[in-house]
Amino acid sequence: MREVNYIWNISIESAYRYLEAEDHFKVIDIFEQRSSFGGLWNYSLQSSIGKTEVPQTSPFQPLEEPIWTVNTAQDSNAREENHDLEFPTPMYEDLETNLPHFLMEFSDDHSLRKNKLYPSRDSTLQYLKSYADDVRHLVKFETQVTEVLQETRNGRDSWQLRYRWLRSGTIEMSTYDAIVVASGHYSAPLLPEIQGISQWNSVYPEIISHSKVFQRPQGFKNKRVLVVGCSASGYDISAQIASCCKSPVIISVRSETPFEPMSSSAICRPEITEFLSPRHYNRAVRFSDGHIETDIDAIVFCTGYFYSYPFLSSLLPQFIGTGDRVQRLFQHIFSIDHPSLVFVGLPTRVVPFRNAEGQAAAIARVWSDRLHLPSKLEMLEWEKSALELGRKKQFHLLKTPEDLDYYDGLIEWVMQAEGYGQGKLPPKWSKKERWVRENCAEILKAYKQRGEARHDIRTMEELNISFEQDHPREA
């Protein structure tokens, strides 16, 4: 029987169920620095307080400090029970999922379907809180993991975990046989170095921001706005800003994206190559095609985040190098050097809840000794092969159908475990689910085009989109 620790985010809500189903783990502790469930789906009114460095090019950021509200005391050791703590998240007021509810949900809880086709952030948060309620007794809320140390005992890894009770400031340590890191990767914004950006920002210090601190579009009313990036967040944020900014909103796109601007009052430009000197231009940037835009009132960088885990910084070999991936991992999950430390939820452009289930099923079977990892050499070869595909800077980015194949591949591997039928097993993707995933951009576009009427739409069929009509023989 083994003792397992979790460092929390939404992935743990499913991971616990798969580990618990193995009946192999004596102690399961979960550490959560927030006051409640939901991870990054918690919306913080304090998010706009944080100011991103310009540029922000290092993944080696310190642990986030909580923001205390309601008459907080100056001394962190004197927090009263009615004081609330918050951590900034990338949630914004009118965020909706970019996946339909029946694809977004966990495989064993379909209650998300009672909401509109693309649920709001609040509906998604309530769904997660309800799903996680049965693990509440295992969670140490308002505790922040500050350091993880590894040592070897009797030929096996042992993990010492140092954590801080945020309300009292008390430091404690616990020892575990295994660690699940599921703290997400949306805390350290990436804001790239571009020629002239530092000088430009020093002259115009309130213009450049990162999507992490975006909350609502009203602050951009009648402003000339440039949005940098058009992945999921850039796509949605630019559409919201376009509703009230000075038309058109300008969108700078560096590479191919599955999304395209929703608003007719939007124009696309290529990547920015230079922030032009304030001595010669008024709030101007130059794009790679030579075009210059001037008189810009606001720039929102939707350029993503670094992978950053400051509490793992003492471990060797280091997991973080340039911050664009987590190093020395097998299948985006297992530490190749210390397989009793795993990550859940690293891949991007995936269906997050189901992806977490597939990863959790693999972890549970490996740690209960029913499924065996390849040799260390073979795991290193897997990582090397993935890097050789030219994905070094997008190692964890799994574009469709790669995301679907990755998940189904995990399930096929999991099904090879000894004692078939034991434990909990998530289903592989159905043909309909694959079709929906492969057509997500078109379905979302049709949904958004309904405007405010979209809030009453519950099914794809209401958009005149149907897998059954397109595939009558497979329905």
Coordinates of C-alpha atoms in Angstrom, one line a residue, residues 8 74 152 201 297 314 336 373:
W8 CA -4.2 20.2 -7.1
Q74 CA -0.7 43.3 7.6
T152 CA 15.9 7.1 -2.1
N201 CA 6.3 50.2 -22.6
D297 CA -4.6 52.7 -27.3
S314 CA 15.5 21.7 -6.4
I336 CA 11.6 9.2 -16.9
L373 CA 6.5 1.2 -18.1

